[in-house]
Amino acid sequence: MTSEKLALHGGAKTIDKPFKRYNPIGKDEVEAAKAVVESGVLSKFLGCWDEDFYGGPKVQEFERECEKYFGVKHAVTVNSWTSGLVAAVGAIGIEPGDEIIVSPWTMCASATAILHWNAIPVFADIERDTFNLDPKSVEANITPYTKAIMAIDIFGHSCDIDALMEIAKRHDLKVITDTAQAPGTFNKGRVTGTLSHVGGYSLNYHKHIHTGEGGILVTNDDVIFERLQLIRNHAEAVVKDKGVQNLSNMIGHNFRLGEIECAIGLSQLKKLKGFVESRQAAAERLAAGLKELKGLRTPVIKDGVTHAYYMFPMVLDCDILGVARNQIFNALEAEGVTGLAVGYANVHLLPLYQKKIAYGSKGFPWSSDICKREVNYAKGICPVAEELHERSYLGYEMCLNELENNDIDLIIAAFKKVWANLDTLK
Ligand SMILES: *Cc1c(COP(=O)(O)O)cnc(C)c1O
């Protein structure tokens, strides 16, 4: 092994053919979609107070099945999880200028959903072990204007929801959870994503289960449930006839998911447990194979939490390794390991926040008097997230491929080869 030359230096590649792409869609989904197409009813929503306000048969069947599956009082389907996040922020009654604390280590939509209601995202730092919001940093970022916390269950590992709910209770805040990457996982036996005031899951094509595009909102709160459905489907045209008194944020959208997607979703839901378990088995094999490599931290899993491994997150100790992360990445990529990512997101560093230009060109909402203080997005506000992104985080996107044992063993072999040749990378 040690004598083998790295592919980066002209040696043979460890992995010479691409792995099979992850594809959870099978015969059941084909049949389900076909039946809907043949019925001629591809959607049945009406944007007025009518029995079709709640959508057609597959929408409603899928929602009732999601309620059972996730163990919640209410589920609402939407045409993307991005739409779901927007609906959630509106539904909890956020006012323009209210602050919502969010993680910078997430997909951009978690934060922009806040801006879409002219509320102000405030970024708190993350925990180095799970990459989720650090409750201590959340607490330190609370101001008199804070109204909610948006917590992400990033990469497939539940956030510290008990600590966040406790902070929320003490400060009278609402909590929204974004569980796009962790469906079908548990935190102390409870279903991840259902422990906040409102949460939900993405159904886009690179998540564990998918319907092409789509999302599922979950809540145990009857008021939030009604408001989610109104925002989903042209609220302003419905409130009068439905007798809705609270008009705040009743600016509706068309966030409706179609009958075909919901029929596919019904099949997908039945397979979620199996998909998560096979991802876990693959990740455990990978972690066991990489465990002995010095200066590499395999995923940390907190007590009582199950991981869905949307991503297989690793942290490198470059001082121990004596080699920069990007050099190791280049060497692994040359060995044929695809799907590696150096760094993840530092959402606060996007131009949107750095230049504070969102609605129009004049800095709205930050420049207007709805924003009650100068909010800081400068580099340095989230030191843990920034250090991981710049220097030490290395992710493996487990969501991309259907990994056989042999594939995992090849990945392990590639890592071992690079580690055996670290000297040549210095
Ligand atoms: C995928 C994802 C979203 C957005 O979901 P869409 O269904 O693609 O709109 C939001 N947050 C996180 C953490 C995600 O991974």
mmCIF file of N, CA and C in Angstrom, residues 194-301:
data_model
loop_
_atom_site.group_PDB
_atom_site.id
_atom_site.type_symbol
_atom_site.label_atom_id
_atom_site.label_comp_id
_atom_site.label_asym_id
_atom_site.label_seq_id
_atom_site.Cartn_x
_atom_site.Cartn_y
_atom_site.Cartn_z
ATOM 1 N N THR A 194 -40.467 16.857 14.498
ATOM 2 C CA THR A 194 -41.836 17.020 15.005
ATOM 3 C C THR A 194 -41.860 17.647 16.402
ATOM 4 N N LEU A 195 -40.699 18.072 16.876
ATOM 5 C CA LEU A 195 -40.592 18.486 18.282
ATOM 6 C C LEU A 195 -40.617 20.005 18.445
ATOM 7 N N SER A 196 -40.743 20.733 17.335
ATOM 8 C CA SER A 196 -40.777 22.192 17.357
ATOM 9 C C SER A 196 -42.229 22.644 17.173
ATOM 10 N N HIS A 197 -42.435 23.952 17.015
ATOM 11 C CA HIS A 197 -43.799 24.432 16.769
ATOM 12 C C HIS A 197 -44.261 24.079 15.351
ATOM 13 N N VAL A 198 -43.324 24.156 14.419
ATOM 14 C CA VAL A 198 -43.630 23.731 13.045
ATOM 15 C C VAL A 198 -42.320 23.288 12.384
ATOM 16 N N GLY A 199 -42.398 22.212 11.628
ATOM 17 C CA GLY A 199 -41.193 21.688 10.991
ATOM 18 C C GLY A 199 -41.553 21.003 9.694
ATOM 19 N N GLY A 200 -40.597 20.290 9.142
ATOM 20 C CA GLY A 200 -40.937 19.549 7.939
ATOM 21 C C GLY A 200 -39.750 19.056 7.142
ATOM 22 N N TYR A 201 -40.079 18.481 5.994
ATOM 23 C CA TYR A 201 -39.154 17.683 5.199
ATOM 24 C C TYR A 201 -39.205 18.090 3.728
ATOM 25 N N SER A 202 -38.089 17.921 3.063
ATOM 26 C CA SER A 202 -38.029 18.190 1.623
ATOM 27 C C SER A 202 -38.291 16.906 0.842
ATOM 28 N N LEU A 203 -38.914 17.055 -0.314
ATOM 29 C CA LEU A 203 -39.105 15.915 -1.221
ATOM 30 C C LEU A 203 -38.426 16.181 -2.553
ATOM 31 N N ASN A 204 -37.312 16.932 -2.516
ATOM 32 C CA ASN A 204 -36.611 17.164 -3.788
ATOM 33 C C ASN A 204 -35.760 15.958 -4.154
ATOM 34 N N TYR A 205 -35.264 15.914 -5.362
ATOM 35 C CA TYR A 205 -34.763 14.653 -5.914
ATOM 36 C C TYR A 205 -33.457 14.154 -5.327
ATOM 37 N N HIS A 206 -32.773 14.955 -4.500
ATOM 38 C CA HIS A 206 -31.581 14.364 -3.876
ATOM 39 C C HIS A 206 -31.751 14.108 -2.381
ATOM 40 N N LYS A 207 -32.991 14.177 -1.911
ATOM 41 C CA LYS A 207 -33.233 13.827 -0.514
ATOM 42 C C LYS A 207 -33.534 12.314 -0.418
ATOM 43 N N HIS A 208 -33.663 11.795 0.822
ATOM 44 C CA HIS A 208 -33.815 10.333 0.988
ATOM 45 C C HIS A 208 -35.003 9.784 0.200
ATOM 46 N N ILE A 209 -36.148 10.466 0.339
ATOM 47 C CA ILE A 209 -37.280 10.090 -0.509
ATOM 48 C C ILE A 209 -37.684 11.334 -1.281
ATOM 49 N N HIS A 210 -38.228 11.132 -2.475
ATOM 50 C CA HIS A 210 -38.566 12.323 -3.243
ATOM 51 C C HIS A 210 -39.754 12.118 -4.161
ATOM 52 N N THR A 211 -40.284 13.254 -4.603
ATOM 53 C CA THR A 211 -41.392 13.249 -5.552
ATOM 54 C C THR A 211 -41.033 14.170 -6.720
ATOM 55 N N GLY A 212 -39.734 14.287 -7.002
ATOM 56 C CA GLY A 212 -39.250 15.268 -7.972
ATOM 57 C C GLY A 212 -38.971 16.549 -7.228
ATOM 58 N N GLU A 213 -40.023 17.294 -6.969
ATOM 59 C CA GLU A 213 -39.981 18.447 -6.082
ATOM 60 C C GLU A 213 -41.120 18.279 -5.087
ATOM 61 N N GLY A 214 -40.993 18.910 -3.924
ATOM 62 C CA GLY A 214 -42.083 18.851 -2.952
ATOM 63 C C GLY A 214 -41.592 19.010 -1.537
ATOM 64 N N GLY A 215 -42.537 19.155 -0.622
ATOM 65 C CA GLY A 215 -42.197 19.274 0.793
ATOM 66 C C GLY A 215 -43.388 18.911 1.652
ATOM 67 N N ILE A 216 -43.115 18.577 2.915
ATOM 68 C CA ILE A 216 -44.168 18.238 3.880
ATOM 69 C C ILE A 216 -43.948 19.067 5.134
ATOM 70 N N LEU A 217 -44.963 19.841 5.515
ATOM 71 C CA LEU A 217 -44.922 20.575 6.782
ATOM 72 C C LEU A 217 -45.605 19.738 7.853
ATOM 73 N N VAL A 218 -45.065 19.768 9.064
ATOM 74 C CA VAL A 218 -45.717 19.064 10.174
ATOM 75 C C VAL A 218 -45.856 19.984 11.377
ATOM 76 N N THR A 219 -46.974 19.880 12.066
ATOM 77 C CA THR A 219 -47.203 20.675 13.277
ATOM 78 C C THR A 219 -48.263 19.999 14.140
ATOM 79 N N ASN A 220 -48.204 20.276 15.442
ATOM 80 C CA ASN A 220 -49.258 19.811 16.351
ATOM 81 C C ASN A 220 -50.176 20.956 16.758
ATOM 82 N N ASP A 221 -49.972 22.126 16.142
ATOM 83 C CA ASP A 221 -50.685 23.352 16.526
ATOM 84 C C ASP A 221 -51.806 23.626 15.523
ATOM 85 N N ASP A 222 -53.049 23.658 16.017
ATOM 86 C CA ASP A 222 -54.205 23.826 15.121
ATOM 87 C C ASP A 222 -54.204 25.171 14.397
ATOM 88 N N VAL A 223 -53.784 26.229 15.088
ATOM 89 C CA VAL A 223 -53.786 27.563 14.478
ATOM 90 C C VAL A 223 -52.734 27.645 13.372
ATOM 91 N N ILE A 224 -51.524 27.154 13.686
ATOM 92 C CA ILE A 224 -50.461 27.154 12.677
ATOM 93 C C ILE A 224 -50.904 26.323 11.469
ATOM 94 N N PHE A 225 -51.543 25.211 11.743
ATOM 95 C CA PHE A 225 -52.019 24.323 10.666
ATOM 96 C C PHE A 225 -52.955 25.063 9.705
ATOM 97 N N GLU A 226 -53.920 25.783 10.269
ATOM 98 C CA GLU A 226 -54.852 26.511 9.396
ATOM 99 C C GLU A 226 -54.117 27.581 8.589
ATOM 100 N N ARG A 227 -53.205 28.285 9.253
ATOM 101 C CA ARG A 227 -52.488 29.366 8.572
ATOM 102 C C ARG A 227 -51.556 28.834 7.475
ATOM 103 N N LEU A 228 -50.964 27.681 7.695
ATOM 104 C CA LEU A 228 -50.114 27.069 6.657
ATOM 105 C C LEU A 228 -50.942 26.787 5.400
ATOM 106 N N GLN A 229 -52.145 26.273 5.627
ATOM 107 C CA GLN A 229 -52.990 25.934 4.467
ATOM 108 C C GLN A 229 -53.465 27.181 3.736
ATOM 109 N N LEU A 230 -53.706 28.246 4.481
ATOM 110 C CA LEU A 230 -54.123 29.498 3.852
ATOM 111 C C LEU A 230 -52.984 30.098 3.028
ATOM 112 N N ILE A 231 -51.783 30.125 3.622
ATOM 113 C CA ILE A 231 -50.641 30.699 2.893
ATOM 114 C C ILE A 231 -50.338 29.855 1.653
ATOM 115 N N ARG A 232 -50.519 28.545 1.769
ATOM 116 C CA ARG A 232 -50.281 27.655 0.634
ATOM 117 C C ARG A 232 -51.186 27.977 -0.551
ATOM 118 N N ASN A 233 -52.376 28.459 -0.264
ATOM 119 C CA ASN A 233 -53.389 28.504 -1.311
ATOM 120 C C ASN A 233 -54.187 29.814 -1.287
ATOM 121 N N HIS A 234 -53.515 30.914 -1.693
ATOM 122 C CA HIS A 234 -54.198 32.197 -1.928
ATOM 123 C C HIS A 234 -55.040 32.687 -0.748
ATOM 124 N N ALA A 235 -54.412 32.755 0.414
ATOM 125 C CA ALA A 235 -55.105 33.152 1.648
ATOM 126 C C ALA A 235 -56.044 34.344 1.471
ATOM 127 N N GLU A 236 -55.563 35.392 0.808
ATOM 128 C CA GLU A 236 -56.327 36.645 0.757
ATOM 129 C C GLU A 236 -57.704 36.459 0.096
ATOM 130 N N ALA A 237 -57.791 35.437 -0.779
ATOM 131 C CA ALA A 237 -59.057 35.217 -1.477
ATOM 132 C C ALA A 237 -59.994 34.303 -0.676
ATOM 133 N N VAL A 238 -59.490 33.772 0.428
ATOM 134 C CA VAL A 238 -60.220 32.733 1.157
ATOM 135 C C VAL A 238 -60.715 33.218 2.519
ATOM 136 N N VAL A 239 -59.939 34.155 3.134
ATOM 137 C CA VAL A 239 -60.197 34.510 4.540
ATOM 138 C C VAL A 239 -61.632 34.986 4.794
ATOM 139 N N LYS A 240 -62.189 35.752 3.886
ATOM 140 C CA LYS A 240 -63.518 36.325 4.133
ATOM 141 C C LYS A 240 -64.564 35.216 4.248
ATOM 142 N N ASP A 241 -64.611 34.364 3.217
ATOM 143 C CA ASP A 241 -65.630 33.307 3.223
ATOM 144 C C ASP A 241 -65.375 32.265 4.314
ATOM 145 N N LYS A 242 -64.099 32.055 4.631
ATOM 146 C CA LYS A 242 -63.771 31.053 5.658
ATOM 147 C C LYS A 242 -63.985 31.625 7.061
ATOM 148 N N GLY A 243 -64.157 32.947 7.132
ATOM 149 C CA GLY A 243 -64.387 33.571 8.435
ATOM 150 C C GLY A 243 -63.127 33.704 9.274
ATOM 151 N N VAL A 244 -61.998 33.881 8.596
ATOM 152 C CA VAL A 244 -60.729 34.018 9.314
ATOM 153 C C VAL A 244 -60.585 35.459 9.802
ATOM 154 N N GLN A 245 -60.334 35.644 11.102
ATOM 155 C CA GLN A 245 -60.265 36.992 11.683
ATOM 156 C C GLN A 245 -58.858 37.579 11.624
ATOM 157 N N ASN A 246 -57.857 36.752 11.887
ATOM 158 C CA ASN A 246 -56.477 37.258 11.942
ATOM 159 C C ASN A 246 -55.914 37.360 10.527
ATOM 160 N N LEU A 247 -55.770 38.597 10.046
ATOM 161 C CA LEU A 247 -55.328 38.790 8.658
ATOM 162 C C LEU A 247 -53.811 38.923 8.521
ATOM 163 N N SER A 248 -53.074 38.803 9.622
ATOM 164 C CA SER A 248 -51.632 39.005 9.506
ATOM 165 C C SER A 248 -50.989 37.897 8.668
ATOM 166 N N ASN A 249 -50.183 38.311 7.721
ATOM 167 C CA ASN A 249 -49.481 37.400 6.802
ATOM 168 C C ASN A 249 -50.425 36.531 5.969
ATOM 169 N N MET A 250 -51.633 36.980 5.788
ATOM 170 C CA MET A 250 -52.559 36.233 4.937
ATOM 171 C C MET A 250 -52.421 36.680 3.475
ATOM 172 N N ILE A 251 -51.164 36.858 3.077
ATOM 173 C CA ILE A 251 -50.831 37.066 1.664
ATOM 174 C C ILE A 251 -50.526 35.677 1.142
ATOM 175 N N GLY A 252 -51.391 35.168 0.302
ATOM 176 C CA GLY A 252 -51.232 33.776 -0.088
ATOM 177 C C GLY A 252 -50.261 33.582 -1.233
ATOM 178 N N HIS A 253 -49.942 32.331 -1.422
ATOM 179 C CA HIS A 253 -49.095 31.917 -2.543
ATOM 180 C C HIS A 253 -49.799 30.769 -3.247
ATOM 181 N N ASN A 254 -49.190 30.273 -4.294
ATOM 182 C CA ASN A 254 -49.576 28.966 -4.787
ATOM 183 C C ASN A 254 -48.416 28.028 -4.498
ATOM 184 N N PHE A 255 -48.484 27.362 -3.363
ATOM 185 C CA PHE A 255 -47.459 26.403 -2.920
ATOM 186 C C PHE A 255 -48.011 24.980 -3.009
ATOM 187 N N ARG A 256 -49.021 24.759 -3.869
ATOM 188 C CA ARG A 256 -49.741 23.489 -3.880
ATOM 189 C C ARG A 256 -48.962 22.381 -4.587
ATOM 190 N N LEU A 257 -48.950 21.211 -3.992
ATOM 191 C CA LEU A 257 -48.303 20.048 -4.597
ATOM 192 C C LEU A 257 -49.349 19.277 -5.405
ATOM 193 N N GLY A 258 -48.923 18.669 -6.500
ATOM 194 C CA GLY A 258 -49.855 17.992 -7.397
ATOM 195 C C GLY A 258 -50.241 16.585 -6.954
ATOM 196 N N GLU A 259 -51.255 16.040 -7.605
ATOM 197 C CA GLU A 259 -51.735 14.683 -7.307
ATOM 198 C C GLU A 259 -50.689 13.611 -7.653
ATOM 199 N N ILE A 260 -49.956 13.820 -8.748
ATOM 200 C CA ILE A 260 -48.957 12.808 -9.144
ATOM 201 C C ILE A 260 -47.877 12.704 -8.072
ATOM 202 N N GLU A 261 -47.395 13.871 -7.650
ATOM 203 C CA GLU A 261 -46.336 13.888 -6.632
ATOM 204 C C GLU A 261 -46.818 13.214 -5.340
ATOM 205 N N CYS A 262 -48.057 13.506 -4.959
ATOM 206 C CA CYS A 262 -48.555 12.926 -3.704
ATOM 207 C C CYS A 262 -48.757 11.416 -3.830
ATOM 208 N N ALA A 263 -49.164 10.953 -5.008
ATOM 209 C CA ALA A 263 -49.298 9.508 -5.219
ATOM 210 C C ALA A 263 -47.926 8.838 -5.122
ATOM 211 N N ILE A 264 -46.922 9.489 -5.706
ATOM 212 C CA ILE A 264 -45.548 8.961 -5.610
ATOM 213 C C ILE A 264 -45.078 9.020 -4.161
ATOM 214 N N GLY A 265 -45.411 10.114 -3.496
ATOM 215 C CA GLY A 265 -45.020 10.281 -2.090
ATOM 216 C C GLY A 265 -45.561 9.171 -1.206
ATOM 217 N N LEU A 266 -46.772 8.714 -1.493
ATOM 218 C CA LEU A 266 -47.365 7.622 -0.706
ATOM 219 C C LEU A 266 -46.508 6.355 -0.801
ATOM 220 N N SER A 267 -45.999 6.077 -1.995
ATOM 221 C CA SER A 267 -45.116 4.906 -2.156
ATOM 222 C C SER A 267 -43.770 5.149 -1.482
ATOM 223 N N GLN A 268 -43.258 6.361 -1.640
ATOM 224 C CA GLN A 268 -41.944 6.683 -1.088
ATOM 225 C C GLN A 268 -41.927 6.587 0.440
ATOM 226 N N LEU A 269 -43.003 7.061 1.042
ATOM 227 C CA LEU A 269 -43.080 7.067 2.504
ATOM 228 C C LEU A 269 -42.900 5.656 3.069
ATOM 229 N N LYS A 270 -43.469 4.675 2.375
ATOM 230 C CA LYS A 270 -43.370 3.283 2.838
ATOM 231 C C LYS A 270 -41.928 2.792 2.802
ATOM 232 N N LYS A 271 -41.100 3.428 1.958
ATOM 233 C CA LYS A 271 -39.727 2.945 1.789
ATOM 234 C C LYS A 271 -38.711 3.718 2.618
ATOM 235 N N LEU A 272 -39.171 4.803 3.245
ATOM 236 C CA LEU A 272 -38.205 5.685 3.927
ATOM 237 C C LEU A 272 -37.360 4.939 4.955
ATOM 238 N N LYS A 273 -38.006 4.138 5.784
ATOM 239 C CA LYS A 273 -37.283 3.445 6.853
ATOM 240 C C LYS A 273 -36.153 2.588 6.269
ATOM 241 N N GLY A 274 -36.471 1.845 5.225
ATOM 242 C CA GLY A 274 -35.471 0.977 4.596
ATOM 243 C C GLY A 274 -34.322 1.773 3.991
ATOM 244 N N PHE A 275 -34.656 2.897 3.345
ATOM 245 C CA PHE A 275 -33.602 3.728 2.744
ATOM 246 C C PHE A 275 -32.669 4.291 3.818
ATOM 247 N N VAL A 276 -33.260 4.757 4.911
ATOM 248 C CA VAL A 276 -32.425 5.331 5.979
ATOM 249 C C VAL A 276 -31.554 4.234 6.576
ATOM 250 N N GLU A 277 -32.118 3.044 6.771
ATOM 251 C CA GLU A 277 -31.333 1.955 7.367
ATOM 252 C C GLU A 277 -30.183 1.525 6.454
ATOM 253 N N SER A 278 -30.421 1.523 5.150
ATOM 254 C CA SER A 278 -29.317 1.091 4.285
ATOM 255 C C SER A 278 -28.237 2.179 4.224
ATOM 256 N N ARG A 279 -28.647 3.441 4.322
ATOM 257 C CA ARG A 279 -27.667 4.539 4.388
ATOM 258 C C ARG A 279 -26.853 4.433 5.679
ATOM 259 N N GLN A 280 -27.541 4.069 6.768
ATOM 260 C CA GLN A 280 -26.837 3.939 8.058
ATOM 261 C C GLN A 280 -25.820 2.799 8.004
ATOM 262 N N ALA A 281 -26.219 1.695 7.372
ATOM 263 C CA ALA A 281 -25.305 0.547 7.285
ATOM 264 C C ALA A 281 -24.070 0.929 6.471
ATOM 265 N N ALA A 282 -24.284 1.654 5.383
ATOM 266 C CA ALA A 282 -23.158 2.086 4.546
ATOM 267 C C ALA A 282 -22.241 3.018 5.336
ATOM 268 N N ALA A 283 -22.842 3.964 6.057
ATOM 269 C CA ALA A 283 -22.045 4.940 6.818
ATOM 270 C C ALA A 283 -21.255 4.266 7.927
ATOM 271 N N GLU A 284 -21.879 3.269 8.565
ATOM 272 C CA GLU A 284 -21.170 2.577 9.644
ATOM 273 C C GLU A 284 -19.966 1.810 9.100
ATOM 274 N N ARG A 285 -20.140 1.215 7.934
ATOM 275 C CA ARG A 285 -19.017 0.506 7.321
ATOM 276 C C ARG A 285 -17.886 1.481 6.971
ATOM 277 N N LEU A 286 -18.275 2.627 6.423
ATOM 278 C CA LEU A 286 -17.291 3.643 6.048
ATOM 279 C C LEU A 286 -16.578 4.178 7.297
ATOM 280 N N ALA A 287 -17.353 4.484 8.323
ATOM 281 C CA ALA A 287 -16.760 5.033 9.555
ATOM 282 C C ALA A 287 -15.787 4.025 10.182
ATOM 283 N N ALA A 288 -16.177 2.752 10.184
ATOM 284 C CA ALA A 288 -15.306 1.726 10.771
ATOM 285 C C ALA A 288 -14.000 1.638 9.986
ATOM 286 N N GLY A 289 -14.097 1.766 8.668
ATOM 287 C CA GLY A 289 -12.907 1.662 7.831
ATOM 288 C C GLY A 289 -11.979 2.860 7.958
ATOM 289 N N LEU A 290 -12.522 4.015 8.310
ATOM 290 C CA LEU A 290 -11.704 5.239 8.373
ATOM 291 C C LEU A 290 -11.242 5.562 9.787
ATOM 292 N N LYS A 291 -11.790 4.820 10.747
ATOM 293 C CA LYS A 291 -11.601 5.177 12.153
ATOM 294 C C LYS A 291 -10.133 5.299 12.565
ATOM 295 N N GLU A 292 -9.317 4.401 12.033
ATOM 296 C CA GLU A 292 -7.934 4.367 12.509
ATOM 297 C C GLU A 292 -7.044 5.443 11.872
ATOM 298 N N LEU A 293 -7.556 6.170 10.897
ATOM 299 C CA LEU A 293 -6.710 7.177 10.240
ATOM 300 C C LEU A 293 -6.499 8.365 11.171
ATOM 301 N N LYS A 294 -5.242 8.735 11.353
ATOM 302 C CA LYS A 294 -4.960 9.829 12.294
ATOM 303 C C LYS A 294 -5.407 11.163 11.691
ATOM 304 N N GLY A 295 -5.821 12.050 12.586
ATOM 305 C CA GLY A 295 -6.185 13.397 12.150
ATOM 306 C C GLY A 295 -7.488 13.467 11.368
ATOM 307 N N LEU A 296 -8.266 12.398 11.401
ATOM 308 C CA LEU A 296 -9.559 12.413 10.699
ATOM 309 C C LEU A 296 -10.654 12.041 11.690
ATOM 310 N N ARG A 297 -11.647 12.904 11.810
ATOM 311 C CA ARG A 297 -12.771 12.613 12.703
ATOM 312 C C ARG A 297 -13.968 12.156 11.881
ATOM 313 N N THR A 298 -14.426 10.953 12.142
ATOM 314 C CA THR A 298 -15.627 10.444 11.462
ATOM 315 C C THR A 298 -16.855 11.039 12.172
ATOM 316 N N PRO A 299 -18.072 10.866 11.613
ATOM 317 C CA PRO A 299 -19.237 11.539 12.186
ATOM 318 C C PRO A 299 -19.445 11.257 13.682
ATOM 319 N N VAL A 300 -19.785 12.312 14.396
ATOM 320 C CA VAL A 300 -20.094 12.210 15.826
ATOM 321 C C VAL A 300 -21.607 12.062 15.950
ATOM 322 N N ILE A 301 -22.029 11.075 16.730
ATOM 323 C CA ILE A 301 -23.467 10.893 16.932
ATOM 324 C C ILE A 301 -23.756 10.995 18.413
#
